[in-house]
XYZ file of C-alpha atoms in Angstrom:
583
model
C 50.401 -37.633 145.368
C 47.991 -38.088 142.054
C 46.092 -35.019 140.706
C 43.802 -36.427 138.710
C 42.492 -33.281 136.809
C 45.797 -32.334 135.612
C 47.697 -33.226 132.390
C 51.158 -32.342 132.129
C 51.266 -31.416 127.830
C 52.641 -33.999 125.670
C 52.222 -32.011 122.458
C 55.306 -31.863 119.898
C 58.117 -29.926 121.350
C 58.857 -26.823 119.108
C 60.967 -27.070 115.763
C 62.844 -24.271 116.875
C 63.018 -24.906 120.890
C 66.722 -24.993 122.230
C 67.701 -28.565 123.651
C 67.775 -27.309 127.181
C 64.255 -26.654 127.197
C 62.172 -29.292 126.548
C 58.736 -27.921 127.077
C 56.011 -29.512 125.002
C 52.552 -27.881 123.928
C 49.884 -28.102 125.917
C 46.344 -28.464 125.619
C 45.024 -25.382 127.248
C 42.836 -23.854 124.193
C 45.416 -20.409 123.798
C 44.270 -20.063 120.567
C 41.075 -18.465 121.796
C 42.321 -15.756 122.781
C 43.288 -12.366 120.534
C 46.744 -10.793 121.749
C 46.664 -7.394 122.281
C 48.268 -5.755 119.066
C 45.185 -7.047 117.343
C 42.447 -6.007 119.493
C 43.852 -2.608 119.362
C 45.716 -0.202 117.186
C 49.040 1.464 119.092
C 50.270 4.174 116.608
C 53.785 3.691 115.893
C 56.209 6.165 117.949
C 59.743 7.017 118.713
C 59.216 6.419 122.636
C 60.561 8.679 125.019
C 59.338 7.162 128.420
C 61.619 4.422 128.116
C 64.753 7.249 128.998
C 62.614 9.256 131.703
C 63.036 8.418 135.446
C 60.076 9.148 137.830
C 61.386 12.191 140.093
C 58.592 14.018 141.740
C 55.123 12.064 142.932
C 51.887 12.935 140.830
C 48.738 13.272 142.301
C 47.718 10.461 143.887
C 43.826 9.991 144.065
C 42.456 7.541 146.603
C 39.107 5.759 145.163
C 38.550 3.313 147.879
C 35.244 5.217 148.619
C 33.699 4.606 145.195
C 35.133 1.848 143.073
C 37.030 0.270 145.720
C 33.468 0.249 147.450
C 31.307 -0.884 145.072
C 33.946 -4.644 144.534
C 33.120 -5.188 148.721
C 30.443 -7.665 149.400
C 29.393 -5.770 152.038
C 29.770 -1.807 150.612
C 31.041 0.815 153.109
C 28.547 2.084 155.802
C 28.381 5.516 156.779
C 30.875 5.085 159.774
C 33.409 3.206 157.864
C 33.459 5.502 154.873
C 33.545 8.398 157.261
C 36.748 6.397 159.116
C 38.492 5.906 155.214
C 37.979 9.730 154.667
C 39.988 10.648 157.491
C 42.706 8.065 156.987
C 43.507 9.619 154.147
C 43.337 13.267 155.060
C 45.756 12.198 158.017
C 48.192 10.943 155.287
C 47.461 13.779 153.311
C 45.867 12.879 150.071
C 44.580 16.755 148.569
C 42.371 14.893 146.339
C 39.991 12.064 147.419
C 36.756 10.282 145.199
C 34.486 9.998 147.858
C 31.258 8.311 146.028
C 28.629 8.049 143.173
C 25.875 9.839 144.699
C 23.716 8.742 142.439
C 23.607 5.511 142.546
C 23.087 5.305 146.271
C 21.547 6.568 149.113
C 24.403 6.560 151.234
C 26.924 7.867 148.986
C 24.615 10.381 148.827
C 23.988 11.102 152.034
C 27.522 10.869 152.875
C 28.522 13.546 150.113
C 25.597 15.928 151.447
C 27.194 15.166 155.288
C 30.558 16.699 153.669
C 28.815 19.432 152.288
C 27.430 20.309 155.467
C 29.565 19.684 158.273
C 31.407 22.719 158.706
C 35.472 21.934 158.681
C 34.647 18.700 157.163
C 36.909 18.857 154.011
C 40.397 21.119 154.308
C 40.622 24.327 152.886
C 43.342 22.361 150.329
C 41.253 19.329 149.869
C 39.111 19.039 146.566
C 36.339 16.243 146.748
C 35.872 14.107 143.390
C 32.419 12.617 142.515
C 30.932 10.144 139.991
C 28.709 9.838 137.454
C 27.548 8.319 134.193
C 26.652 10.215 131.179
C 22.825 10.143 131.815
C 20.923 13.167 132.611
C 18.826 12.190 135.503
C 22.480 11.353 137.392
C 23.581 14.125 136.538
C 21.342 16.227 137.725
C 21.056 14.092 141.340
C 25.295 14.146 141.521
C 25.049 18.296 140.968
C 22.470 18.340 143.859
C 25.099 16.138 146.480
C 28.010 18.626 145.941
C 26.043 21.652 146.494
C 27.614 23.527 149.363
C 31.097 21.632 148.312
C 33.651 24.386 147.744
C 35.820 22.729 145.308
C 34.896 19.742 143.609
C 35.623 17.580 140.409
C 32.528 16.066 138.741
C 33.810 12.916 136.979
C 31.869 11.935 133.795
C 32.434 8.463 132.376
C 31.312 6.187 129.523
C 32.708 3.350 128.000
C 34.178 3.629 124.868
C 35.925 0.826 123.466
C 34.347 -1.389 120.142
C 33.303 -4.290 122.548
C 31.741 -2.133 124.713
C 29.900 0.433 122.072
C 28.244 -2.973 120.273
C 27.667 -5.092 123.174
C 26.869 -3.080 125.992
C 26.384 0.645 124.660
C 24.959 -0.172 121.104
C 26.088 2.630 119.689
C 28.698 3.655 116.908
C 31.168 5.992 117.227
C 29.630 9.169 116.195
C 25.806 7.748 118.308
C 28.371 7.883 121.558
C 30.131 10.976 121.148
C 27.055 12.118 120.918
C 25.731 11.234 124.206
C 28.711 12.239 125.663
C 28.569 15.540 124.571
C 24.963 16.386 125.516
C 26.053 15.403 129.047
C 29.140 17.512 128.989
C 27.072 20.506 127.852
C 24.549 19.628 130.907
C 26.830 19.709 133.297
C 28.681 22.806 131.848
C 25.002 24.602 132.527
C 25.086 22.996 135.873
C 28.440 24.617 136.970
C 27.748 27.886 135.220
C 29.271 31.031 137.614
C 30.111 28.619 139.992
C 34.246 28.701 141.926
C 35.650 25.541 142.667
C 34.107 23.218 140.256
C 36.383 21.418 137.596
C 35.294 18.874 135.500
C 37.008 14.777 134.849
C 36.067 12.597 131.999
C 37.170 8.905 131.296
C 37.035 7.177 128.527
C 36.218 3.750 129.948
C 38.614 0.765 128.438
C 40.536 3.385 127.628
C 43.306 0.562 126.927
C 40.968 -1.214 124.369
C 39.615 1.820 122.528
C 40.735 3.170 118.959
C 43.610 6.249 120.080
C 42.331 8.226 117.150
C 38.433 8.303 118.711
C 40.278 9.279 122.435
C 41.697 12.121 121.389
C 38.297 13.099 119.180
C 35.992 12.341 122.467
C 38.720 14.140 124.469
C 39.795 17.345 123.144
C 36.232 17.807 122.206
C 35.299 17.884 125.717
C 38.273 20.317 126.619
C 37.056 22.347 124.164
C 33.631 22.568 124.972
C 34.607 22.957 128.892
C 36.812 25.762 127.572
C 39.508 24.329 130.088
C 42.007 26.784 130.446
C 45.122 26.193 132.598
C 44.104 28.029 135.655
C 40.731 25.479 135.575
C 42.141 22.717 133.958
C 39.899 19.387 132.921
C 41.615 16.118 134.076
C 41.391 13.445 130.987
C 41.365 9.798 132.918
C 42.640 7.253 130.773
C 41.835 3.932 132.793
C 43.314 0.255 131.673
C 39.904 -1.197 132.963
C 40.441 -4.614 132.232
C 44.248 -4.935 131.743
C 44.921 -6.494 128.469
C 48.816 -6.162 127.804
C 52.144 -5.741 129.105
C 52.941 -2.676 130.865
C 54.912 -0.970 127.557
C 51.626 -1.323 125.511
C 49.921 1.041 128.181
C 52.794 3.423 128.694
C 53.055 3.412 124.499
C 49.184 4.556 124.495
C 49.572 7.047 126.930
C 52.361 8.519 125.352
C 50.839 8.878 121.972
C 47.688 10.702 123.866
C 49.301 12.932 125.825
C 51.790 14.462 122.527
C 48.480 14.641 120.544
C 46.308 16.330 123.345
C 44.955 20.016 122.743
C 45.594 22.616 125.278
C 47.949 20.542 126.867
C 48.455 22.849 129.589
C 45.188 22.933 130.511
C 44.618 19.338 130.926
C 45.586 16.975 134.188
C 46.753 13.788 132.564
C 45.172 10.432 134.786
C 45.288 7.127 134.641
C 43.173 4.553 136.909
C 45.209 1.128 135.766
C 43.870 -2.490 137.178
C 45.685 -5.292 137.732
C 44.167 -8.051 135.836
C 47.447 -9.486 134.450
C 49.211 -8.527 137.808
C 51.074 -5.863 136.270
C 49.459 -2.874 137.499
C 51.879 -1.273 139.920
C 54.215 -1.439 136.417
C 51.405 -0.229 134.529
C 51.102 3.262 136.702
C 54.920 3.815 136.833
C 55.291 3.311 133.376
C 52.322 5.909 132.764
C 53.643 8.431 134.783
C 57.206 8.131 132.661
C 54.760 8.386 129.763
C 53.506 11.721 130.630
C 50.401 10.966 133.455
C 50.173 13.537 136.066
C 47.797 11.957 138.200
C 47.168 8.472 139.690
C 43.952 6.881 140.959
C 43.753 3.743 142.943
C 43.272 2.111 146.010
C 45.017 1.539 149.326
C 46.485 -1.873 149.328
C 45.041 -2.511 145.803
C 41.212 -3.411 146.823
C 38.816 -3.394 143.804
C 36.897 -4.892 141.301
C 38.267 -8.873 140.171
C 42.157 -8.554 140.884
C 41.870 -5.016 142.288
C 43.091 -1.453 141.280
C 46.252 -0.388 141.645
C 47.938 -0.359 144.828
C 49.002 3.301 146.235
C 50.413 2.388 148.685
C 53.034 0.152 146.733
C 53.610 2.731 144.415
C 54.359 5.232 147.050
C 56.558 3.677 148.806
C 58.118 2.539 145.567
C 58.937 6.335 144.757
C 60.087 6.631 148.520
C 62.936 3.183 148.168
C 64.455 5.467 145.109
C 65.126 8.891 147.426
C 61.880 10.212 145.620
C 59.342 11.859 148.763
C 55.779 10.029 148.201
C 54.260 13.098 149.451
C 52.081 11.102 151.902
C 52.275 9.922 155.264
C 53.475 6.520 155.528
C 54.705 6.686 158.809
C 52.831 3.782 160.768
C 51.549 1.339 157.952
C 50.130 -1.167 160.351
C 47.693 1.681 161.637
C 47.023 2.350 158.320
C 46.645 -1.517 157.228
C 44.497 -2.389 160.248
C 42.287 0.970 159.397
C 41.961 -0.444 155.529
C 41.105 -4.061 156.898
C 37.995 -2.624 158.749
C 36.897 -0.541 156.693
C 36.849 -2.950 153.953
C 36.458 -6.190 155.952
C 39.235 -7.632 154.215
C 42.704 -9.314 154.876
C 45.885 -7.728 153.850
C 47.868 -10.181 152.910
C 50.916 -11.586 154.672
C 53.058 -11.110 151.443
C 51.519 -7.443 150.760
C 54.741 -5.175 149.238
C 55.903 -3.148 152.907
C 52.505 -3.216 154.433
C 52.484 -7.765 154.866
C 53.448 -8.946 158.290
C 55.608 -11.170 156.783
C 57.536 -9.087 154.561
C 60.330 -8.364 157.262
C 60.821 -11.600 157.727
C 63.947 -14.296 156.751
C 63.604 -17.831 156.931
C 66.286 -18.671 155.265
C 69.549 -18.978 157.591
C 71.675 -17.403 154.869
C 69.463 -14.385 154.728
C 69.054 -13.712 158.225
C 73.324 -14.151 158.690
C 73.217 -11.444 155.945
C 70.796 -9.199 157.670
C 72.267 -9.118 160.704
C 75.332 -7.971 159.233
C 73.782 -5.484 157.368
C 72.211 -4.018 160.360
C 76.162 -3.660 162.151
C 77.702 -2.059 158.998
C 74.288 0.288 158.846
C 75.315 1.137 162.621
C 78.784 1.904 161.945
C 78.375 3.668 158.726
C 75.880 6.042 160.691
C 78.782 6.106 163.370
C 81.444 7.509 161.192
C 78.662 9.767 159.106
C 78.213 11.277 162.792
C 74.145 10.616 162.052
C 71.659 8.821 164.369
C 70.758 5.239 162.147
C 67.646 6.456 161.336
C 69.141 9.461 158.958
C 71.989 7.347 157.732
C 71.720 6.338 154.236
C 69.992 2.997 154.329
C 72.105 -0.283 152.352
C 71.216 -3.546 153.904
C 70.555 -6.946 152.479
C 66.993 -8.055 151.971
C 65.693 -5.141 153.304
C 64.611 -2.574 150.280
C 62.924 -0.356 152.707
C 64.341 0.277 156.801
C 61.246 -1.127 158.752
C 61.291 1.890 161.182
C 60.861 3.992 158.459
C 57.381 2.527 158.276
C 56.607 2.475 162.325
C 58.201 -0.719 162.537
C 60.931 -1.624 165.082
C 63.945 -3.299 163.490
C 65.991 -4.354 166.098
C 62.681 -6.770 166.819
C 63.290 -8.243 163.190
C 66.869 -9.949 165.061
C 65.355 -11.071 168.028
C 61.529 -11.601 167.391
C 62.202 -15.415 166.047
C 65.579 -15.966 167.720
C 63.949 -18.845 169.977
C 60.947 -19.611 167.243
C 62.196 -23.294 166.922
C 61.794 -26.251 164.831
C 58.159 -26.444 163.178
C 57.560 -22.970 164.343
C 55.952 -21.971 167.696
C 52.263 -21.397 166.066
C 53.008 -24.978 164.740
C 53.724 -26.256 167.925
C 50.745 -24.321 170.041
C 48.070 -25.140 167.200
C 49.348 -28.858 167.181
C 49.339 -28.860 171.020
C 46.333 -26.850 172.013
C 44.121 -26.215 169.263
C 44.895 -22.580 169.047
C 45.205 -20.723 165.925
C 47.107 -17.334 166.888
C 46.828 -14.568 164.525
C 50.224 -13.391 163.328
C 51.020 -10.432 164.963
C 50.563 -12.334 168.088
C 52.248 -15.061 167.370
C 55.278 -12.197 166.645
C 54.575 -10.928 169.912
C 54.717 -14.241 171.531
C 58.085 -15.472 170.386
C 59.514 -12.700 172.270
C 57.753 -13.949 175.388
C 59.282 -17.901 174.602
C 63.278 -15.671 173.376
C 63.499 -14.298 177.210
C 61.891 -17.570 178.824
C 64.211 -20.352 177.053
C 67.118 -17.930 176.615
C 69.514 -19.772 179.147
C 69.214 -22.909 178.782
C 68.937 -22.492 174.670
C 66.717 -25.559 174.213
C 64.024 -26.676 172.097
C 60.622 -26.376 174.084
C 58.106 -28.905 173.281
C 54.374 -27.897 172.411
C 52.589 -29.190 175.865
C 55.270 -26.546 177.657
C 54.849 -23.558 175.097
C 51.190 -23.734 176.022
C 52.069 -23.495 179.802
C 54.126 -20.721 178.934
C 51.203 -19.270 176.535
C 48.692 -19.740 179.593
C 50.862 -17.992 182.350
C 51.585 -15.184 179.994
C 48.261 -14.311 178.489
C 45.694 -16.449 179.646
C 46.346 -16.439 183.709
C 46.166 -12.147 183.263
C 43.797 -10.393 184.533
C 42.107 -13.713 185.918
C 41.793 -11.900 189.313
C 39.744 -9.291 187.990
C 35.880 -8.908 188.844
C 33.492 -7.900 186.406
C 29.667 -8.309 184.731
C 28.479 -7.142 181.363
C 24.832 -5.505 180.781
C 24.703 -5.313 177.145
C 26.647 -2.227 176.238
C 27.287 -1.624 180.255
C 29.894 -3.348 182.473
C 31.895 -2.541 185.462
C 35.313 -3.636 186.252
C 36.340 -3.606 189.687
C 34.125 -1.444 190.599
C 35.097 0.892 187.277
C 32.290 1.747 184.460
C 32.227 1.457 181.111
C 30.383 1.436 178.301
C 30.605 0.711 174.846
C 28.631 -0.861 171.596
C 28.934 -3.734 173.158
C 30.130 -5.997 176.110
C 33.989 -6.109 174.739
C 33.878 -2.658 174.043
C 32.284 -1.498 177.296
C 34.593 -3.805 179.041
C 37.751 -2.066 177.674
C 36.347 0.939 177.995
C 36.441 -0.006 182.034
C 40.142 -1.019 181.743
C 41.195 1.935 179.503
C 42.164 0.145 176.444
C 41.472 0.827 173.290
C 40.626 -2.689 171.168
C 42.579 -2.270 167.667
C 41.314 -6.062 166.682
C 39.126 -9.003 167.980
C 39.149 -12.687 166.576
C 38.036 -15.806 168.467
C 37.820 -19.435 167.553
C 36.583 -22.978 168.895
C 39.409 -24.901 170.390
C 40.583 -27.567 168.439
C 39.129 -31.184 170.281
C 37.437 -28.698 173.123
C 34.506 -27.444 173.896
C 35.515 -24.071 174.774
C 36.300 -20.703 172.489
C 39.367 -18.184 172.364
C 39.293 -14.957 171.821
C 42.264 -12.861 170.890
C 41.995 -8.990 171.232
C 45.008 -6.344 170.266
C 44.984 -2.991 172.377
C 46.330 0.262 172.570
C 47.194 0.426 175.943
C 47.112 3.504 178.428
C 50.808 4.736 177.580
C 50.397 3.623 173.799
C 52.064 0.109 173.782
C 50.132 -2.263 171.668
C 49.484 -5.684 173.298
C 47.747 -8.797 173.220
C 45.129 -10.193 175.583
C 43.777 -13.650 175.387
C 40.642 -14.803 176.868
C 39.205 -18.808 177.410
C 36.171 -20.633 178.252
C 32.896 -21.889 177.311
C 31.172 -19.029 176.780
C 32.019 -16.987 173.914
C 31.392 -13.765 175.842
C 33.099 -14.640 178.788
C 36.216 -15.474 176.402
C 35.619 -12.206 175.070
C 35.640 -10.170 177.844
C 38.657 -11.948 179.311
C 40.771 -11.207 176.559
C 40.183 -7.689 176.766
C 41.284 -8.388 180.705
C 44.089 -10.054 179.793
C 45.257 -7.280 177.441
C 44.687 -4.463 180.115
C 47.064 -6.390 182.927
C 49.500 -6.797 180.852
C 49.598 -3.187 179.261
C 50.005 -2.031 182.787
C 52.382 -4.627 183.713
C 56.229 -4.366 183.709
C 56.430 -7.748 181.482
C 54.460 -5.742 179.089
C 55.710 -6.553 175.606
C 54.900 -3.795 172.610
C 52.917 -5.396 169.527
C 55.471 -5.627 166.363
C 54.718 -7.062 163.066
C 58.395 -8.412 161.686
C 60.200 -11.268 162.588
C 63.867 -12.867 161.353
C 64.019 -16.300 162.482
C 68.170 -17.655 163.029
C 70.380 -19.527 161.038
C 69.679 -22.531 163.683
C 65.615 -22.521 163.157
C 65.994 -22.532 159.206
C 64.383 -25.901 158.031
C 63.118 -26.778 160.990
């Protein structure tokens, strides 16, 4: 195959290049771009972060609510930013950023709906809000937290050169300026009152002079009169990431030996991930001396995202360090994140993908298996249940149940997937696109059906199989929809609408709902994953020409076989035998 917009580069190989690499330069115009030690100054040091090991969490700071927000193309309503709050109460965040109540009505309104909903915020939670350094925000973010018993105002203004000319256009003394008159107005603001603590960042931290940092910084501690019972946090955000992860870790460093009252001030970073590196960039940070960590569940945000909590703390938890957070049942928590934002998580995602359990590879599956027997007998002679036993098996950083996930389903999930892959085969077949967790759930289904006789099933019989198993449930069933009404054998139900009324009927509860056109058919599928009655998560699958109809008998489908003995429990890892590999 051609690709007529590419050039491999024929430039001169270089003078000095070793002969086994025989690279030549390209013609991708490098030379417009500044590297980093140029764009901005790094004061020489005698690091000590490079010797430091990470051994207690910081404070981790969701801000999915406000900047991951704002990077959606369709922003948070009420209902979903009310659903994100208490995801991460039930994993236990103390700290959360919950909006920039001045710039919108709804992040206003929902700040004022914390403010006045009695039990709405923990005793040990403290609610962080936004603003810019203008006083008219200022004013409007101090009137949203009224009623809020503890609360951190968070001031920000850019900083950096680019920024102060370009955007700003102000010099250096014209910005401190600014940022001190809106210091002092919020300082008036929060005169006599408990429970209010102040946050400033420096925006482009990363690209702004360390010398004028420190200036804007410890004036602002000063004039906050920070103490270390009321301590000011000092954010120090890579906004647009513009180095390797040292460079960052280097800056931080140098800021927090050169801060004043040290003891008085919460060290924060907020890195992105524009280079990719921003998982490094936090970990680094925290060696250098940060305290505290904003970011984002699964890394949503502005361009390539902010960093990812979640990775980083389950990254502390795979080195015996405790995260301090509930990461018990990551797919709750990833399918929570995906509505909320209305976006994917992808299949590769660090511990949360559904794919990241997974072997293709016939030598790493022969290794995993045997990991999982000498796991079992080390536990054995230990006299511990596998669970408690001290976790050492191939390919697997992390033990999948220690997530919610059931590992003896990673042996036998695939174990009958065959060559080409049964999604392959039932897309190629019969048009049908399964999403992945069904298709996980589905292999078991073709494992116990094809288990004696061991052969290869072809697509035409994997959709019989896929029919009788999903499709024929729940077909004896009589039902109508009213809008948000239906009845279901004579059962009620009710619901936002005619799926959700239907399972409401049944007594499911619908976790996730796609639907497609069949490939060379007139008719649509619908897919729906439910909680059933006694908690098993399974899949229902509905056909026919009516999108509705589909609808409704996929949420059918799912309640028969929740209640049926065939029932098979939703999992979301898969390890596919030394026999499928390549096939």
């Amino acid at each position: 195959m051609r690709f007529p917009t590419l050039h491999a580069p024929a430039g001169p190989t270089p003078a000095d290049a070793p002969a086994w690499n025989p690279q030549r330069g390209g013609a991708m115009p490098s030379h417009r771009y500044r590297p980093a030690h140029e764009r901005v100054p790094v004061p020489a040091l005698l690091r000590r972060w490079p010797g430091r090991r990470i051994e207690r969490a910081p404070l981790w700071v969701p801000v999915d609510l406000r900047d991951g927000n704002q990077a959606l193309a369709e922003p948070m309503d009420p209902a979903r930013k009310q659903r994100m709050f208490d995801l991460f109460l039930a994993m236990g965040f103390k700290e959360i950023e919950v909006g920039y109540p001045s710039a919108s009505r709804t992040d206003f309104e929902f700040v004022r709906r914390l403010a006045e909903t009695p039990g709405a915020v923990p005793e040990d939670v403290t609610v962080v809000v936004f603003t810019a350094a203008r006083a008219d925000l200022i004013d409007r973010t101090f009137e949203a937290v009224q009623g809020l018993p503890r609360v951190v105002v968070h001031l920000y203004t850019a900083t950096a050169p680019l920024w102060r000319d370009v955007v700003l256009g102000k010099d250096r003394a014209e910005l401190r300026a600014l940022i001190t008159a809106a210091a002092e107005r919020m300082a008036r603001l929060g005169e006599g009152r408990d429970g209010l603590r102040f946050q400033f960042s420096p925006e482009v931290f990363n690209l702004t002079e360390p010398d004028y940092v420190l200036e804007v910084c410890n004036g602002l501690t000063e004039l906050w009169d920070a103490s270390p019972d009321r301590p000011v946090v000092h954010n120090l955000p890579a906004t647009v990431e513009i180095a390797t992860p040292n460079v960052y870790a280097d800056q931080i460093e140098y800021v927090d030996r050169h801060l004043a009252r040290r003891d008085s001030v919460i060290l924060s970073v907020h890195p992105h991930n524009d280079r990719g590196t921003g998982v490094a960039c936090a970990e680094l940070a925290v060696l250098a001396g940060a305290q505290r960590v904003e970011g984002c569940l699964f890394g949503n945000g502005e361009r390539t995202g902010n960093v990812d909590l979640v990775t980083l703390a389950l990254n502390l938890h795979t080195q015996g360090v405790d995260p301090m957070l509930d990461l018990s049942d990551i797919d709750t928590i990833r399918r929570t994140v995906e509505h909320c934002n209305r976006l994917p998580v992808h299949e590769r995602h660090p511990y949360a993908g559904d794919l990241v359990h997974t072997a293709f590879s016939g030598t790493h599956q022969d290794a995993i298996k045997k990991g999982f027997a000498r796991h079992a007998r080390t536990a054995a002679e230990l006299g511990l249940p596998e669970r408690e036993a001290p976790w050492s098996v191939p390919y697997l950083p992390i033990d999948p149940a220690d997530l919610g996930r059931d590992y003896e389903a990673v042996i036998r999930v695939n174990s009958q997937s065959g060559k080409g892959g049964i999604a392959y085969l039932l897309q190629s077949a019969a048009g049908l696109e399964l999403p992945r967790r069904l298709q996980i759930e589905f292999a078991r289904v073709v494992q116990e059906a094809t288990d004696d006789s061991g052969r290869e099933v072809t697509g035409e019989e994997l959709y019989a199989l896929f029919r009788a198993e999903y499709l024929d449930a729940g077909a004896a069933r009589t039902w109508r929809v009213d809008g948000g009404r239906a009845e279901v054998d004579g059962r009620p139900g009710s619901g936002a609408g005619p799926v959700d009324a239907v399972a409401d009927a049944v007594g499911v509860e619908v976790l996730s709902f796609t639907e497609h056109k069949v490939g060379g058919s007139p008719d649509a599928i619908a897919y729906v994953e439910a909680r059933a009655g006694d908690g098993a998560v399974v899949w229902g699958v509905g056909r026919d020409a009516s999108v509705l109809t589909a609808g409704v008998r996929a949420v059918l489908s799912a309640a028969e076989r929740g209640v049926s003995a065939g029932a098979v429990p939703g999992t979301a890892m898969a390890v596919v035998p030394p026999s499928a590999a390549g096939g």
